[in-house]
Coordinates of C-alpha atoms and ligand atoms in Angstrom, one line a residue:
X1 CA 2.0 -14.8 17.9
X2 CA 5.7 -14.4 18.0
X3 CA 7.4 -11.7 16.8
X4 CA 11.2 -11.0 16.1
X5 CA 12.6 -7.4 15.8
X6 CA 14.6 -7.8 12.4
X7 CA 17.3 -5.7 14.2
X8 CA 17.9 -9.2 15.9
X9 CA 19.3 -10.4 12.6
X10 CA 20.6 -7.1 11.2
X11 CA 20.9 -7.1 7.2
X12 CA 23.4 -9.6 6.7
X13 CA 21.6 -12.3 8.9
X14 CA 18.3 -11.3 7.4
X15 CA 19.7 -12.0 3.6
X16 CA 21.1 -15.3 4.9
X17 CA 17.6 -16.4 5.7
X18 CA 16.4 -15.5 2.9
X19 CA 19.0 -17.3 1.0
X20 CA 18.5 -20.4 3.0
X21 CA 15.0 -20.7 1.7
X22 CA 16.0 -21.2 -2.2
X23 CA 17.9 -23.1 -4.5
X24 CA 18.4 -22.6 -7.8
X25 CA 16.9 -24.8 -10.0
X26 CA 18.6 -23.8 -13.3
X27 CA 21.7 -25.6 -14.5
X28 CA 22.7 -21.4 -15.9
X29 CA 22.5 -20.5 -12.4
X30 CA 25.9 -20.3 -11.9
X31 CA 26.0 -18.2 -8.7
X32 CA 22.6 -16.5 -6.9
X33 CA 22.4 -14.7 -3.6
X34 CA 25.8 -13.8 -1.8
X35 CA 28.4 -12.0 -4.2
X36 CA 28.8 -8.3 -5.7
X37 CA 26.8 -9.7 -8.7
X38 CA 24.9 -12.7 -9.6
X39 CA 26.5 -14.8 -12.1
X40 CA 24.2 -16.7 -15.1
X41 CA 25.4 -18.9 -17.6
X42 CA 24.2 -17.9 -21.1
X43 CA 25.9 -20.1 -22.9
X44 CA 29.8 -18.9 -25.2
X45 CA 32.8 -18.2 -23.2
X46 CA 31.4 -15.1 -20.9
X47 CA 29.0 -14.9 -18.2
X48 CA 26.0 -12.3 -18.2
X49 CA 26.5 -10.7 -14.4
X50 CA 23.4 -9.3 -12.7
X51 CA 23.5 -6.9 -9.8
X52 CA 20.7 -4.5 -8.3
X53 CA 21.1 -1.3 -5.7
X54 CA 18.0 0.3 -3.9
X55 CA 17.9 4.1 -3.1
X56 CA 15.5 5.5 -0.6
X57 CA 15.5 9.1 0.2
X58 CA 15.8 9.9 4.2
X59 CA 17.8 6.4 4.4
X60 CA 20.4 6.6 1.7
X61 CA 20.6 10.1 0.3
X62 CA 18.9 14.0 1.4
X63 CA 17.9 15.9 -0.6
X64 CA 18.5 19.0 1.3
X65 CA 22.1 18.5 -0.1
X66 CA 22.7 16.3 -2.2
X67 CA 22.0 17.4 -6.0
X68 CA 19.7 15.3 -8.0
X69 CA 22.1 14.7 -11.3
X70 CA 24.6 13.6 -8.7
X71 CA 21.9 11.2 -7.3
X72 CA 21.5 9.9 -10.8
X73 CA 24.8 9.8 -11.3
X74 CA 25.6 7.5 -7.8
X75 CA 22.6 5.4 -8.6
X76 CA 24.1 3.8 -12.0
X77 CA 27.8 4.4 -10.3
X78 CA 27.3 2.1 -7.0
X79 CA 25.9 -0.7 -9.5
X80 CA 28.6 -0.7 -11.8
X81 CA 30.9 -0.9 -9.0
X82 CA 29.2 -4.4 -8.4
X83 CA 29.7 -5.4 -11.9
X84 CA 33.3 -4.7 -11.3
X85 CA 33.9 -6.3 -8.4
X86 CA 32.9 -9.6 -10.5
X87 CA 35.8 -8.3 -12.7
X88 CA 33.3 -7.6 -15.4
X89 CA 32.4 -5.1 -17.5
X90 CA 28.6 -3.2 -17.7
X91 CA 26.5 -3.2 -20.3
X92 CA 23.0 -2.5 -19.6
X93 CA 20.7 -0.8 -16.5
X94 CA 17.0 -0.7 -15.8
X95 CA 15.8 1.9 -14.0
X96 CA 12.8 2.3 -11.3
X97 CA 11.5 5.2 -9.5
X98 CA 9.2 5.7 -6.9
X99 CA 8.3 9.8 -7.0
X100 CA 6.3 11.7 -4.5
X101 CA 4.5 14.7 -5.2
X102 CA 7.5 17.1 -4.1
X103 CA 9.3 16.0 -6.9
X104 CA 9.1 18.4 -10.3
X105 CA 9.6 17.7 -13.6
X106 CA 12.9 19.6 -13.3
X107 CA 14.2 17.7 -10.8
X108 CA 13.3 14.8 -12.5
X109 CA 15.3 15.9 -15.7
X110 CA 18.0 16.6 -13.3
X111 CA 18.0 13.1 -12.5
X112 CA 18.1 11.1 -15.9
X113 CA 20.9 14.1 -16.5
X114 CA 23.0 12.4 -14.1
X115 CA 22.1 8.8 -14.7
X116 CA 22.8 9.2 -18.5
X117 CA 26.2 11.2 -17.4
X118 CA 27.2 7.9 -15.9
X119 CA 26.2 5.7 -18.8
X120 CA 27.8 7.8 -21.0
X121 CA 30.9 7.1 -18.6
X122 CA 30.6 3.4 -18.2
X123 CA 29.2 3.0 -21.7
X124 CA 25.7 1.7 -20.5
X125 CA 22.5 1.3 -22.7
X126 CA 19.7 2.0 -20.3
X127 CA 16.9 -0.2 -21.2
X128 CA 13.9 -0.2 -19.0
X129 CA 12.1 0.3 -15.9
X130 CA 9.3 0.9 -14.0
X131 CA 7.6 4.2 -12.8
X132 CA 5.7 4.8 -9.7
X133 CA 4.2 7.4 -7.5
X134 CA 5.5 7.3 -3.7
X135 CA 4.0 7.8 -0.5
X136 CA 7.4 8.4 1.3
X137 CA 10.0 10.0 -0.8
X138 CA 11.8 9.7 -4.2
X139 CA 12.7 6.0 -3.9
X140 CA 15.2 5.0 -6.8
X141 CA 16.2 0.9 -7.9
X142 CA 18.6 0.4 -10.4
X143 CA 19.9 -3.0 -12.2
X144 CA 22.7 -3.2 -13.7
X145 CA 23.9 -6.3 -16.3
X146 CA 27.2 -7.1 -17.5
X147 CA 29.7 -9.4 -18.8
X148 CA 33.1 -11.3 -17.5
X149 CA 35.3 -13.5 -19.3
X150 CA 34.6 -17.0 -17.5
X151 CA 38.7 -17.2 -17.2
X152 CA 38.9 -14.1 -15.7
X153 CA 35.5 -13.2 -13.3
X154 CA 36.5 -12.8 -9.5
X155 CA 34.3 -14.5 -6.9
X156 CA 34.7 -13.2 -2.7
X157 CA 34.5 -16.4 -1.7
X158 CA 38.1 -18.0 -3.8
X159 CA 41.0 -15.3 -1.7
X160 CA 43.9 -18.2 -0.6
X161 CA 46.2 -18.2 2.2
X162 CA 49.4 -16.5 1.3
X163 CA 47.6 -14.0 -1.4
X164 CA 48.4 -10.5 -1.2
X165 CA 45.2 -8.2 -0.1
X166 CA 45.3 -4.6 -2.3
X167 CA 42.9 -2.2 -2.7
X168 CA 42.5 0.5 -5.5
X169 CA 42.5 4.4 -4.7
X170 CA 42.0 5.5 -1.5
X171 CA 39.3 5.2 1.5
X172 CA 37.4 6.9 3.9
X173 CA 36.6 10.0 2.3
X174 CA 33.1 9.5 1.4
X175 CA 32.6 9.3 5.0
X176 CA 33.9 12.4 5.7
X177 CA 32.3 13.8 2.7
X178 CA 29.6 13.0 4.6
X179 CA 30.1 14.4 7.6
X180 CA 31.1 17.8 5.8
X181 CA 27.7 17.8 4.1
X182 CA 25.7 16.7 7.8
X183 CA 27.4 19.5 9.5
X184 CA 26.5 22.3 6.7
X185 CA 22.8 21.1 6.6
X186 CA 22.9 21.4 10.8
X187 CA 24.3 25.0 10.6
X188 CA 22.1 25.9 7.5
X189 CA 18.8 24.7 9.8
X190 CA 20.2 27.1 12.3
X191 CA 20.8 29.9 10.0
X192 CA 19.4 30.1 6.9
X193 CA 21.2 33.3 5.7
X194 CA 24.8 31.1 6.2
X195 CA 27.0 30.6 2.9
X196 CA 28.5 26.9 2.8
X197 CA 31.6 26.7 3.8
X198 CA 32.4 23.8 2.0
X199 CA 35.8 25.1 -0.1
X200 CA 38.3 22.9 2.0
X201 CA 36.0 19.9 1.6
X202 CA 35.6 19.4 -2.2
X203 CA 37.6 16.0 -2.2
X204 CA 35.7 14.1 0.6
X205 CA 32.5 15.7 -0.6
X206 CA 33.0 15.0 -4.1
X207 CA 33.8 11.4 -2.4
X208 CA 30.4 11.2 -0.8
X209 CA 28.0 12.9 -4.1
X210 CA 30.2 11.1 -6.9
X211 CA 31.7 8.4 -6.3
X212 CA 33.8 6.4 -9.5
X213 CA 33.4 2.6 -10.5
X214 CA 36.4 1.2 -11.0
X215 CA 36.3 -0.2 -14.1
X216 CA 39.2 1.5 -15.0
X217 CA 41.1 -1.1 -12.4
X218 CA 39.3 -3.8 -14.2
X219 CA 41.0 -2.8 -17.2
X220 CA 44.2 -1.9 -16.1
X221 CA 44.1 -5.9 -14.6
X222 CA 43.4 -7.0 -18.0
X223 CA 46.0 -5.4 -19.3
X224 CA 48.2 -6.6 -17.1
X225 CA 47.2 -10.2 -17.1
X226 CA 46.3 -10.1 -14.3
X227 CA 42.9 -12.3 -12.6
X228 CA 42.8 -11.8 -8.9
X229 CA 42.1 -14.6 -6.9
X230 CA 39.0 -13.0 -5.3
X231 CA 37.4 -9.3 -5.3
X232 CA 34.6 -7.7 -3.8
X233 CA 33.5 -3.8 -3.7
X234 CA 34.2 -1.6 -0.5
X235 CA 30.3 -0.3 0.1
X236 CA 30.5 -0.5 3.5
X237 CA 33.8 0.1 5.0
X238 CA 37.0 -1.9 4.6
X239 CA 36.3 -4.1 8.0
X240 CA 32.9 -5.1 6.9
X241 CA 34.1 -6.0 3.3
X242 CA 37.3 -8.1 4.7
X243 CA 35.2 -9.5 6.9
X244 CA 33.1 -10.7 3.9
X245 CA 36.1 -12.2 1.8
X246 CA 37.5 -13.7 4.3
X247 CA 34.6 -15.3 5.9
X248 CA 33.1 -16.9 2.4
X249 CA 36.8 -17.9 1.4
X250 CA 37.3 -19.6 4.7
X251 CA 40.8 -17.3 5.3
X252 CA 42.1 -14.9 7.6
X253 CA 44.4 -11.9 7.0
X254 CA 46.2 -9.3 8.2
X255 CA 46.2 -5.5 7.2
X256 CA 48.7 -3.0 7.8
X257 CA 47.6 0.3 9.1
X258 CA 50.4 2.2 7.7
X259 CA 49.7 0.6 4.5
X260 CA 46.1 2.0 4.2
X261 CA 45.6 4.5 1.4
X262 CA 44.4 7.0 3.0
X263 CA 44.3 11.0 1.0
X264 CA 45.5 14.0 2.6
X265 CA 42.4 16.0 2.6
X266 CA 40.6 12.9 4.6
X267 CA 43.5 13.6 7.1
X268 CA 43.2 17.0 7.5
X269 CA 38.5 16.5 7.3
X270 CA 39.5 13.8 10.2
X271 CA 41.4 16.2 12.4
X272 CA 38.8 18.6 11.5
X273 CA 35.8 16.4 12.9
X274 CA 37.8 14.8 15.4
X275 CA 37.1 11.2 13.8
X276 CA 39.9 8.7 13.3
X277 CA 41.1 8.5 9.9
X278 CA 41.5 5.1 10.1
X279 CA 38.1 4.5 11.2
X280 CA 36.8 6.6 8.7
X281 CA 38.6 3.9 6.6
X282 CA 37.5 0.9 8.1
X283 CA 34.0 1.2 9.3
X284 CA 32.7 4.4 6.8
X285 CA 31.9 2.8 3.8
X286 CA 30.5 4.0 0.0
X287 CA 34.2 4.4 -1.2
X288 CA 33.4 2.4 -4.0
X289 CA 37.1 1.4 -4.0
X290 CA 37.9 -2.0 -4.9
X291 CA 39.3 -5.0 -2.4
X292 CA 41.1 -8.1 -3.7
X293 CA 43.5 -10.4 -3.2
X294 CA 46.1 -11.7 -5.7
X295 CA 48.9 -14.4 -6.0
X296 CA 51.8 -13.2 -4.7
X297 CA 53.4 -14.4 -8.5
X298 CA 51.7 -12.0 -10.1
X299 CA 53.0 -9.2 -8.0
X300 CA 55.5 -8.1 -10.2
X301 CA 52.7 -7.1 -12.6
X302 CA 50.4 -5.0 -10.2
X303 CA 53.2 -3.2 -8.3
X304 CA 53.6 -0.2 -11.0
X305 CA 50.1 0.3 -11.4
X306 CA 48.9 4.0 -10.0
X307 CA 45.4 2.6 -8.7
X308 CA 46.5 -0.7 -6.8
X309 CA 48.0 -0.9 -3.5
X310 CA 48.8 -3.7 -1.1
X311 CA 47.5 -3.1 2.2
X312 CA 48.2 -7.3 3.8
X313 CA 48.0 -10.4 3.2
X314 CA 45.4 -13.4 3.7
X315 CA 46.7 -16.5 6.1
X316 CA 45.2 -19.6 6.8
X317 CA 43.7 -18.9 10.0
X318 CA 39.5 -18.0 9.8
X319 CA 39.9 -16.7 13.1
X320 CA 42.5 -14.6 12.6
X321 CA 41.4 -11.3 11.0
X322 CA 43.9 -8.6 12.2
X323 CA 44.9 -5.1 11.8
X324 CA 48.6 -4.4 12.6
X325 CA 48.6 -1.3 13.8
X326 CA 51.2 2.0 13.5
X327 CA 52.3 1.3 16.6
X328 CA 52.9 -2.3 16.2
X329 CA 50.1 -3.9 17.6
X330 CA 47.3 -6.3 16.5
X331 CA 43.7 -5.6 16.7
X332 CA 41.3 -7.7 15.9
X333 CA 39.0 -6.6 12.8
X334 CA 35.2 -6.4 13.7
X335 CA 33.2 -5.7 10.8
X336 CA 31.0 -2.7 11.7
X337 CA 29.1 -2.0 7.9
X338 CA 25.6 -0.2 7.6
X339 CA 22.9 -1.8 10.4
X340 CA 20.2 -0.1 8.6
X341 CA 18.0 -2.4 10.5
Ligands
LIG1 P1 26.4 -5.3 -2.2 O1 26.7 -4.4 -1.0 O2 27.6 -5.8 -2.9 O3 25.3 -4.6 -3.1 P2 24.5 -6.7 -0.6 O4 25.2 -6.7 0.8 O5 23.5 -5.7 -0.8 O6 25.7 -6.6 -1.7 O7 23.9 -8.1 -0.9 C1 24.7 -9.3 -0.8 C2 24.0 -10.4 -1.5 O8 22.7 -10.6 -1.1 C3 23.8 -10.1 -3.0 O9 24.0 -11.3 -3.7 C4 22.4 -9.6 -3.1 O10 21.9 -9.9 -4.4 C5 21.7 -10.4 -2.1 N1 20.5 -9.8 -1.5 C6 20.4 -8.7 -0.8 N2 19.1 -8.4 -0.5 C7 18.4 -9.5 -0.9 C8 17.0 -9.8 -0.9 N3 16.1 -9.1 -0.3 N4 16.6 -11.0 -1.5 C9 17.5 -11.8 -2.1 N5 18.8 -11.5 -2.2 C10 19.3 -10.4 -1.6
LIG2 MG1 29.2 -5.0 -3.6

């Protein structure tokens, strides 16, 4: 029998597959397998958006330092940021867990604390779920509906030539965040009796344990007038995701290094850990932030928002995906997201 390592095919090539293997059959399957959410049809003038985020302790999260009400919190959070990325709005969740016999009933409660701070925050109902014992750590699913105007929902696959590429807030923290937390778990493993040290580092680690939807951005859009011609989430680093948009849009683009919003405590946790900043940016991933790609006639009306910044713009050429650099070169963008394969 013949067997293929799925590392051959990484996650992205594995999802293709699957998508190969089924079409949609319903006339109110408007889009299925291959955007932020997918998009059905219920009949009026909106669309009911579905997306769905799986958790698995040891893979996405540890527990050794990250707190469980921030868990819950990230859970609902990283879901809703799919929702927005359709330029929609949330409305409901179900949610599943998978508990071992390490978890208590405290940390439990800690849990649904966090996941009902967040729909408190994005004004969810939470409706459902399943419940399950786990062989291999807390394993958590959420699902996440929502709604979109059909005038106004953002596909990844619709950016044009000539659009101007902006992002919201700023990147490459969570990574760092990240890094902060890896590094105090290493040092705690080694010395028990050691305080954290982690005073200097509460932006990137805040990043990393609570990260925002944007659903304020979707807002401020609609306030604006604004539709943007496509939009996706950054989960996985800037590269990967513009390597998403423009692939499924059939575009190229070019960024602008200097252009990249990057905060100052990311700087100084970059020098700190010797990492790039900008490759923090590109290739760290679970910002949350979100990319997209307007008309450059609707500029006027994005340029005085706080949250929105242009970082390039999309050209014509597929092949050309490009990162001009500070010191005015161009590299070539390689999308490098999560190979958890
Ligand atoms: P995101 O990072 O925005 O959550 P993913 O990269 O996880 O998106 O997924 C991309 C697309 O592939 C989505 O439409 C998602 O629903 C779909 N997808 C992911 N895994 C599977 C799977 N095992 N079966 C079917 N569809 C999947
Ligand atoms: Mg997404």
């Amino acid at each position: 029998m013949k067997r293929t390592e799925l590392s051959s095919l990484g996650e992205f090539g594995l999802i293709d597959r699957i998508k190969e293997k089924f079409t949609a059959t319903h006339p109110s399957t408007v889009r299925g397998i291959g955007d932020d959410a997918a998009v059905i049809d219920t009949g009026g003038d909106h669309y009911q958006l579905i997306s769905t985020d799986l958790l698995i302790e040891g893979v996405h999260f540890d527990l050794t330092y990250v707190p469980l009400q921030h868990l819950g919190y990230k859970a609902v959070a990283v879901n809703v940021s799919d929702i927005a990325a359709m330029n929609g709005v949330p409305a409901q969740i179900t949610v599943s867990v998978g508990l071992s016999n390490r978890i208590s009933l405290e940390a439990i409660d800690a849990l649904y604390e966090g996941i009902q701070s967040a729909c408190d925050a994005y004004g969810i109902d939470l409706v459902g779920g399943d419940t399950s014992t786990s062989r291999s750590g807390l394993v958590i699913s959420v699902t996440a509906t929502g709604r979109v105007h059909k005038d106004k929902i953002t596909y990844r696959n619709t950016a044009q030539a000539a659009d101007i590429l902006c992002i919201t807030g700023d990147i490459g923290a969570a990574y760092l965040g990240l890094q902060a937390l890896e590094r105090e778990k290493r040092e705690f493993l080694e010395n028990p009796n050691m305080q954290p040290q982690l005073d200097d580092k509460s932006y990137v680690v805040g990043r990393q344990l609570k990260p925002q939807a944007r659903t304020d951005v979707v807002h401020d859009l609609a306030e604006a007038g604004v539709v943007p011609t496509a939009m996706i989430d950054v989960s996985d680093g800037l590269a990967s995701e513009i390597m998403h948009l423009c692939t499924q849009s059939g575009v190229g683009a070019t960024i602008f290094e200097e252009n990249i919003p990057i905060d100052d405590h990311t700087f100084l946790a970059a020098d700190e850990f010797q990492i790039s900043p900008i490759t923090a940016a590109l290739n760290g991933g679970e910002d949350y932030e979100l990319l997209m790609t307007i008309k450059q006639a609707d500029y006027e009306k994005i340029k005085n928002l706080p949250n929105i910044t242009p970082i390039g713009y999309i050209n014509a050429d597929p092949k050309q995906i490009d990162l001009a650099t500070k010191g005015g070169n161009r590299v070539p963008i390689q999308a490098q997201g999560w190979q958890h394969l």
